[in-house]
XYZ file of C-alpha atoms in Angstrom:
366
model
C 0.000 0.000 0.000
C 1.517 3.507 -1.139
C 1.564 6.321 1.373
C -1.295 8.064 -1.025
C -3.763 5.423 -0.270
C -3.320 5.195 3.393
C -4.169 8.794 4.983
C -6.566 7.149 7.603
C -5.337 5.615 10.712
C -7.939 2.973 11.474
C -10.081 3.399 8.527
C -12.240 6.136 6.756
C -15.518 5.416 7.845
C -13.659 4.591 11.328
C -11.808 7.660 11.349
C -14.615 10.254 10.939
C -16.939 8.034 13.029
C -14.618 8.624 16.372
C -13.344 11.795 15.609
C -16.370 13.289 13.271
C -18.852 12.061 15.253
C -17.329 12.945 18.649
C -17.135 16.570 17.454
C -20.599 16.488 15.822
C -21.943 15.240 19.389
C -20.391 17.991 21.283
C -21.328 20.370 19.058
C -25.000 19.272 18.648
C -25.176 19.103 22.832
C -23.768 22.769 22.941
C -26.827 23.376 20.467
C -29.166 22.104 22.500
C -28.282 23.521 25.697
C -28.524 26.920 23.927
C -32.002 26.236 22.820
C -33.154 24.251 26.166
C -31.768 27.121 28.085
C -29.225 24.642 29.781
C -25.888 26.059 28.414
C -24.629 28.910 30.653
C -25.354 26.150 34.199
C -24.149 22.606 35.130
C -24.170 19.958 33.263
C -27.529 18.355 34.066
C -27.548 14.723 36.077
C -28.520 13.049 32.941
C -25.566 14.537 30.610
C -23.348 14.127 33.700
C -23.965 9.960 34.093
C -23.950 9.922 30.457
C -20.927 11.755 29.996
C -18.799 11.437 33.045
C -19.597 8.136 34.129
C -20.474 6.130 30.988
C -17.512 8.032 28.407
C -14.774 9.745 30.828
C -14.686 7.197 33.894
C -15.704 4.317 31.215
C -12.646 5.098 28.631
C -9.864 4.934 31.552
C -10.888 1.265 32.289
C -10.448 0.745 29.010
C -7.065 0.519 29.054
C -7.363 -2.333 30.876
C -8.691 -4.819 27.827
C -5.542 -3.725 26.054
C -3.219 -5.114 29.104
C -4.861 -6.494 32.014
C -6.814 -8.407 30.324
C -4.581 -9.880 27.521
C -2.512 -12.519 29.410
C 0.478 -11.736 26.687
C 0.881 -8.309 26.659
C 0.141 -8.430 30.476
C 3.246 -10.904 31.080
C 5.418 -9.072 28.438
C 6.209 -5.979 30.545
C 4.682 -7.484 34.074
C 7.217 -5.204 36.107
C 5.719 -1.971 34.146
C 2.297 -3.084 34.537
C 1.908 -3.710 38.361
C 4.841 -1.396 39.340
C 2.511 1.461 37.712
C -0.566 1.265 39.825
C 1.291 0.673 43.013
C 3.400 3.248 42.696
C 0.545 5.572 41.479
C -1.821 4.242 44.450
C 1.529 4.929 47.153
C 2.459 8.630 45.869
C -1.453 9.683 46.054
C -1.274 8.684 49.390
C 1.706 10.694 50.378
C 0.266 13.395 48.672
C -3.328 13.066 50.148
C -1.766 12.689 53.724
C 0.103 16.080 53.214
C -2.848 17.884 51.486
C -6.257 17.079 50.028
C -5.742 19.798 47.653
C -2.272 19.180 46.936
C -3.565 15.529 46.098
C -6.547 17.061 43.463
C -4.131 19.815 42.107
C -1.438 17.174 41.002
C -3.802 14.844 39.610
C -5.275 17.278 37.722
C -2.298 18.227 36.335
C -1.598 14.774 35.423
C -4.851 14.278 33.821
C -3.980 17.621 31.738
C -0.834 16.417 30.407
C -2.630 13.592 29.103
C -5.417 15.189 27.549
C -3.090 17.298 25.834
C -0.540 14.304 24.524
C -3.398 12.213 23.208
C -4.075 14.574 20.898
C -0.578 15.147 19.740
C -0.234 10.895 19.379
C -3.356 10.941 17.583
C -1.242 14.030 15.002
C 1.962 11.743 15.000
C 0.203 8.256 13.999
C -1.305 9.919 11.674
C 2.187 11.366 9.892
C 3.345 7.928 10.458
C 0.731 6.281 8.882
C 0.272 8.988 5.714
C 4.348 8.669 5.043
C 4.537 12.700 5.871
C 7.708 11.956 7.818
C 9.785 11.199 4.894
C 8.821 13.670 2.778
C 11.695 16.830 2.019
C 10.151 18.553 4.365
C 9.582 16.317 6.798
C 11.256 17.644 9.727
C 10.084 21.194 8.921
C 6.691 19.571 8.938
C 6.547 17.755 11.471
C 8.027 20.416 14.017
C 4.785 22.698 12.495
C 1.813 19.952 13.117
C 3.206 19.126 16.586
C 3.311 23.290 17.631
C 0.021 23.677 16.113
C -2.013 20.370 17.262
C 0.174 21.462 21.154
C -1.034 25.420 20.822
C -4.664 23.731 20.533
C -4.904 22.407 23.747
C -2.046 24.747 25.841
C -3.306 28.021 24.609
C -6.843 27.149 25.966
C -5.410 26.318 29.243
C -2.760 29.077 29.385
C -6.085 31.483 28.883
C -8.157 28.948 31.721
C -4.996 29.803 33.949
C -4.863 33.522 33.296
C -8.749 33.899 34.022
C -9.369 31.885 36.850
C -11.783 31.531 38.822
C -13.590 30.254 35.775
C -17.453 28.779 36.189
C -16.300 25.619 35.901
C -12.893 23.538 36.939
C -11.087 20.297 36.139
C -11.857 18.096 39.030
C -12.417 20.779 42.128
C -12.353 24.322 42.409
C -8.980 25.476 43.065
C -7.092 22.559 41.538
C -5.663 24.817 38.808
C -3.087 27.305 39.899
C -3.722 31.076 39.770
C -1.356 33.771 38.900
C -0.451 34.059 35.117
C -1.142 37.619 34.235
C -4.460 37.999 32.205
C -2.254 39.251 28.739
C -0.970 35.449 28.537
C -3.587 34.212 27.236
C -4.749 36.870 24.612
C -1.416 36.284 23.887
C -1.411 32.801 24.125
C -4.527 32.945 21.382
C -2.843 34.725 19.095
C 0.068 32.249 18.693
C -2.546 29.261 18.201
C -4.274 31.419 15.953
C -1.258 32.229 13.297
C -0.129 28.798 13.992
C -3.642 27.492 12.697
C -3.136 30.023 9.506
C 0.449 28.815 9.054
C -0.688 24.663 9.167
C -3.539 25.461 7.080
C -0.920 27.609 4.212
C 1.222 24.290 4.207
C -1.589 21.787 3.951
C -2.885 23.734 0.622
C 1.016 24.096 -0.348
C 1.200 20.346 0.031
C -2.212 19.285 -1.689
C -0.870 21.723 -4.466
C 2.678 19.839 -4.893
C 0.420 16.349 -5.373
C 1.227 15.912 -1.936
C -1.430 13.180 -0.242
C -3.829 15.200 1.891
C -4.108 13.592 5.538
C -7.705 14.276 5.949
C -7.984 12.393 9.413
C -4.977 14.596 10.788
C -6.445 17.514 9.944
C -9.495 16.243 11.012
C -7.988 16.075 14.734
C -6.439 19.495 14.437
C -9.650 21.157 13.579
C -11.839 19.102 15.957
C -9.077 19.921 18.619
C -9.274 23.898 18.072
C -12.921 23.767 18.146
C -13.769 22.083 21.349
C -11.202 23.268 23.293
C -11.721 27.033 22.055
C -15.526 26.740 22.506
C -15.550 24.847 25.939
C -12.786 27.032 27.995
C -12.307 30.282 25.873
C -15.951 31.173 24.308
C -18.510 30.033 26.654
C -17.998 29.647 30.667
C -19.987 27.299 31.894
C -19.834 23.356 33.616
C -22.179 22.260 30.826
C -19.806 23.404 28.114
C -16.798 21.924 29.186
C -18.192 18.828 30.210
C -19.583 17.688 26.995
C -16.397 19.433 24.759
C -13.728 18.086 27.162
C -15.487 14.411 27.550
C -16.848 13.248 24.424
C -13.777 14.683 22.302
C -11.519 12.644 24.320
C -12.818 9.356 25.589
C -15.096 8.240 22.938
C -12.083 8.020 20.093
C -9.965 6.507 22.799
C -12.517 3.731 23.924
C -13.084 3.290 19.687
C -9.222 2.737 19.188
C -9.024 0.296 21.815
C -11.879 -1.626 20.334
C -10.589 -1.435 16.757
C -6.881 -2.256 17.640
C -8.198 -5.228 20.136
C -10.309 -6.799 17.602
C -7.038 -6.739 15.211
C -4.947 -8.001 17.316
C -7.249 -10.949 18.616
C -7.438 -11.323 14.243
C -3.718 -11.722 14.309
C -3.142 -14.321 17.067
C -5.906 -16.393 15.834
C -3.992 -16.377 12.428
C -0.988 -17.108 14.110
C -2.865 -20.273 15.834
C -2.408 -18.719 19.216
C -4.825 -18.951 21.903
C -7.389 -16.064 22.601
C -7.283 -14.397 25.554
C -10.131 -12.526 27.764
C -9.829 -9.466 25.542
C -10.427 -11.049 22.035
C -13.114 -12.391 23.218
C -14.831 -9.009 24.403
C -13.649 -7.287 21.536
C -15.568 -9.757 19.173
C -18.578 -8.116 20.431
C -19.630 -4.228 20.892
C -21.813 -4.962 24.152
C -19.538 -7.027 25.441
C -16.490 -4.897 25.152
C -18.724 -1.598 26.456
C -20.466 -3.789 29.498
C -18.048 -4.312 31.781
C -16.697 -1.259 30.754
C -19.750 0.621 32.306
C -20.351 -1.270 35.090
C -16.876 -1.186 36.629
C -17.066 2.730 35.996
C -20.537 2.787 37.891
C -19.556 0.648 40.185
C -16.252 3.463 40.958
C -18.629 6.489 40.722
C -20.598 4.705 43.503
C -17.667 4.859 45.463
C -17.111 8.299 45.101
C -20.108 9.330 45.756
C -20.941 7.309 49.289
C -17.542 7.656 50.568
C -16.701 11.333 48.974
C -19.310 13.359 47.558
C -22.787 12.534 48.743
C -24.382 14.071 45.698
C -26.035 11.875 43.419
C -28.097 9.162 45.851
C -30.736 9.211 43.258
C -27.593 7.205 40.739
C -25.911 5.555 43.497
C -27.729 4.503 46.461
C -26.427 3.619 50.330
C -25.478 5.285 53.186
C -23.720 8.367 53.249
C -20.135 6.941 54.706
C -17.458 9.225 56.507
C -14.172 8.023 56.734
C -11.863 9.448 58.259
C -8.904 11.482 57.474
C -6.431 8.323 57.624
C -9.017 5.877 55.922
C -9.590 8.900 53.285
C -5.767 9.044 52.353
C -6.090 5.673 51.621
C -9.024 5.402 49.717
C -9.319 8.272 47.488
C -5.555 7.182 45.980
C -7.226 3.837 45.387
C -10.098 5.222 43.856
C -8.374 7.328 41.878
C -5.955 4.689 40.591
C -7.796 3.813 37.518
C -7.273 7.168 36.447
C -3.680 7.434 37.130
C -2.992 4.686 35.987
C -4.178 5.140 32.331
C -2.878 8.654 32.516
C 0.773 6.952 32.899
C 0.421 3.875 30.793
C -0.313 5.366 27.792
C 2.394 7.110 27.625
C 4.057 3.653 27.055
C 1.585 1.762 25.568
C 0.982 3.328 21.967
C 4.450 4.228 21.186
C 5.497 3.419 17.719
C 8.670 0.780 18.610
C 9.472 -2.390 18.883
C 8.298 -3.112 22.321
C 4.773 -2.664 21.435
C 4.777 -4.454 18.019
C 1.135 -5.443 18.730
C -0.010 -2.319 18.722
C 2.038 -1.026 16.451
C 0.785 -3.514 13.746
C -2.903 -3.238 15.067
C -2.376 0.505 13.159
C -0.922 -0.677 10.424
C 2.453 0.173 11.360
C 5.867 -0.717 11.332
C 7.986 0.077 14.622
């Protein structure tokens, strides 16, 4: 397959289903809360379950079909994989023993730096996979896509962080750090802003040159400046963010996992190998989203009993008050899921030879 025929990194239809349709949702639900009157408040219960609990809570478990749940890759790179969570579960409990906040302010600084690297891995496959790396320009190229797909998500927060207190916040109020001097993030918009220009000068240059145009990419770039400009910069307000910052990011993510389990499961049957607990989910939609769900409710209930106390009509049981010593304990272990995808995929979806699985599932070569 030439470079010119393969601009899409799972597939078309794939492609603009998870990242199209993702935007199209978020867009459509900012639509409706302008007409229902809904826009400028919280997110109401029902978006909350549905987008919280069943897409943001729901896509961090699903990291665990690609290696908890896949006996190979799970005894591949064992040390990586159990030293991760423990060592996530004892630093949050350090940190929660020193400070509550200091706890919610570093997670949610860790959850940030992911949000903003998945979309820059989602600009890199896609180079890798359209054959833009080894073009002349490459390098030049490259080094442009990566400011401009980073601007998209940092200039956003930079403006977040020179505006605070904003209507709505990351995890809790205050977990963002106040300070930066409101011109940072005018200026801060005005370097995504001739970034955008300058990416969208090269693309035409390149489609000009009989370059192949990497629709998908671009796809990400614009979906990227949309959301994150409408949900923190334009409108202020729990509803917008929620449904720009959630859907955008966890509904491709849970999609790739799917597509790239189901592939891989396709390979090791072909290779006569035995299947493990993950192909067999990933043969099947409800039974890759099921347990997905329920083990998200099933943390959300925990939350809310032992922490928040807020949704009893979602989660019932008695309102439970542990302690301070019992809560250092527990909230790190609650939040572990989290932390724990946050870290692993940083490792997990690198193009090399270490993670020729998923490399291949993409249609890669490490």
């Amino acid at each position: 397959m030439t470079t010119a025929e393969a601009p899409w990194l799972l597939s078309r239809r794939t492609d603009l289903l998870l990242f199209g349709g993702s935007t199209a949702l978020a867009l459509g639900l900012l639509l409706g809360g302008a007409a229902t009157g809904t826009l400028e408040g919280d997110a109401p219960p029902w978006l909350w379950l549905a987008a919280v609990v069943g897409v943001d809570v729901a896509h961090v478990w699903s990291t665990g079909w690609w290696v908890y749940a896949d006996r190979e890759e799970l005894s591949r790179r064992r040390t990586l994989y159990l030293a991760v969570p423990a060592a996530a579960w004892a630093t949050g409990v350090v940190l929660h023993s020193v400070s509550a906040a200091l706890f919610w302010r570093a997670l949610a600084y860790l959850a940030v730096f992911h949000f903003v690297r998945q979309q820059y891995g989602w600009v890199a496959l896609y180079r890798r996979k359209s054959g833009e790396n080894e073009e002349s320009l490459g390098e030049l190229w490259r080094r442009l896509d990566a400011a401009t797909i980073y601007a998209c998500t940092v200039a956003p927060l930079v403006f977040w962080h020179a505006s605070l207190p904003r209507s709505f916040h990351w995890f809790l109020p205050g977990d963002f750090a106040a300070g930066l001097p409101g011109w940072t993030g005018t200026v801060a918009l005005w370097v995504l802003a001739a970034l955008l220009l300058s990416y969208v000068v090269k693309e035409v240059a390149r489609a000009l040159a009989g370059r192949p145009v990497s629709w998908g990419k671009s796809l990400v770039v614009a979906s990227t400046a949309a959301t994150w400009l409408l949900g923190i910069v334009v409108l202020d307000s729990d509803y917008a963010f929620t449904v720009t910052n959630v859907l955008v990011h966890g509904i491709p993510y849970v999609g790739f996992v799917l597509v790239t389990s189901r592939r891989r499961a396709e390979s090791r049957a072909a290779a006569g190998r035995p299947a493990s607990l993950a192909d067999r989910a990933a043969r099947s939609l409800p039974l890759f989203l099921a347990p997905l769900l329920l083990v998200a409710f099933v943390e959300e209930w925990g939350w809310d009993r032992f922490l928040w106390h807020e949704n009893g009509a979602f989660f019932p049981g008695p309102d439970l008050a542990p302690g301070a010593f019992l809560l250092s304990l527990l909230v790190p272990l609650l939040a572990l899921p989290q932390a724990t995808h946050y870290v692993l995929d940083a490792f997990i979806w690198k193009v090399r030879p270490e993670n020729a699985a998923a490399v291949a599932a993409v249609g890669l070569k490490a």
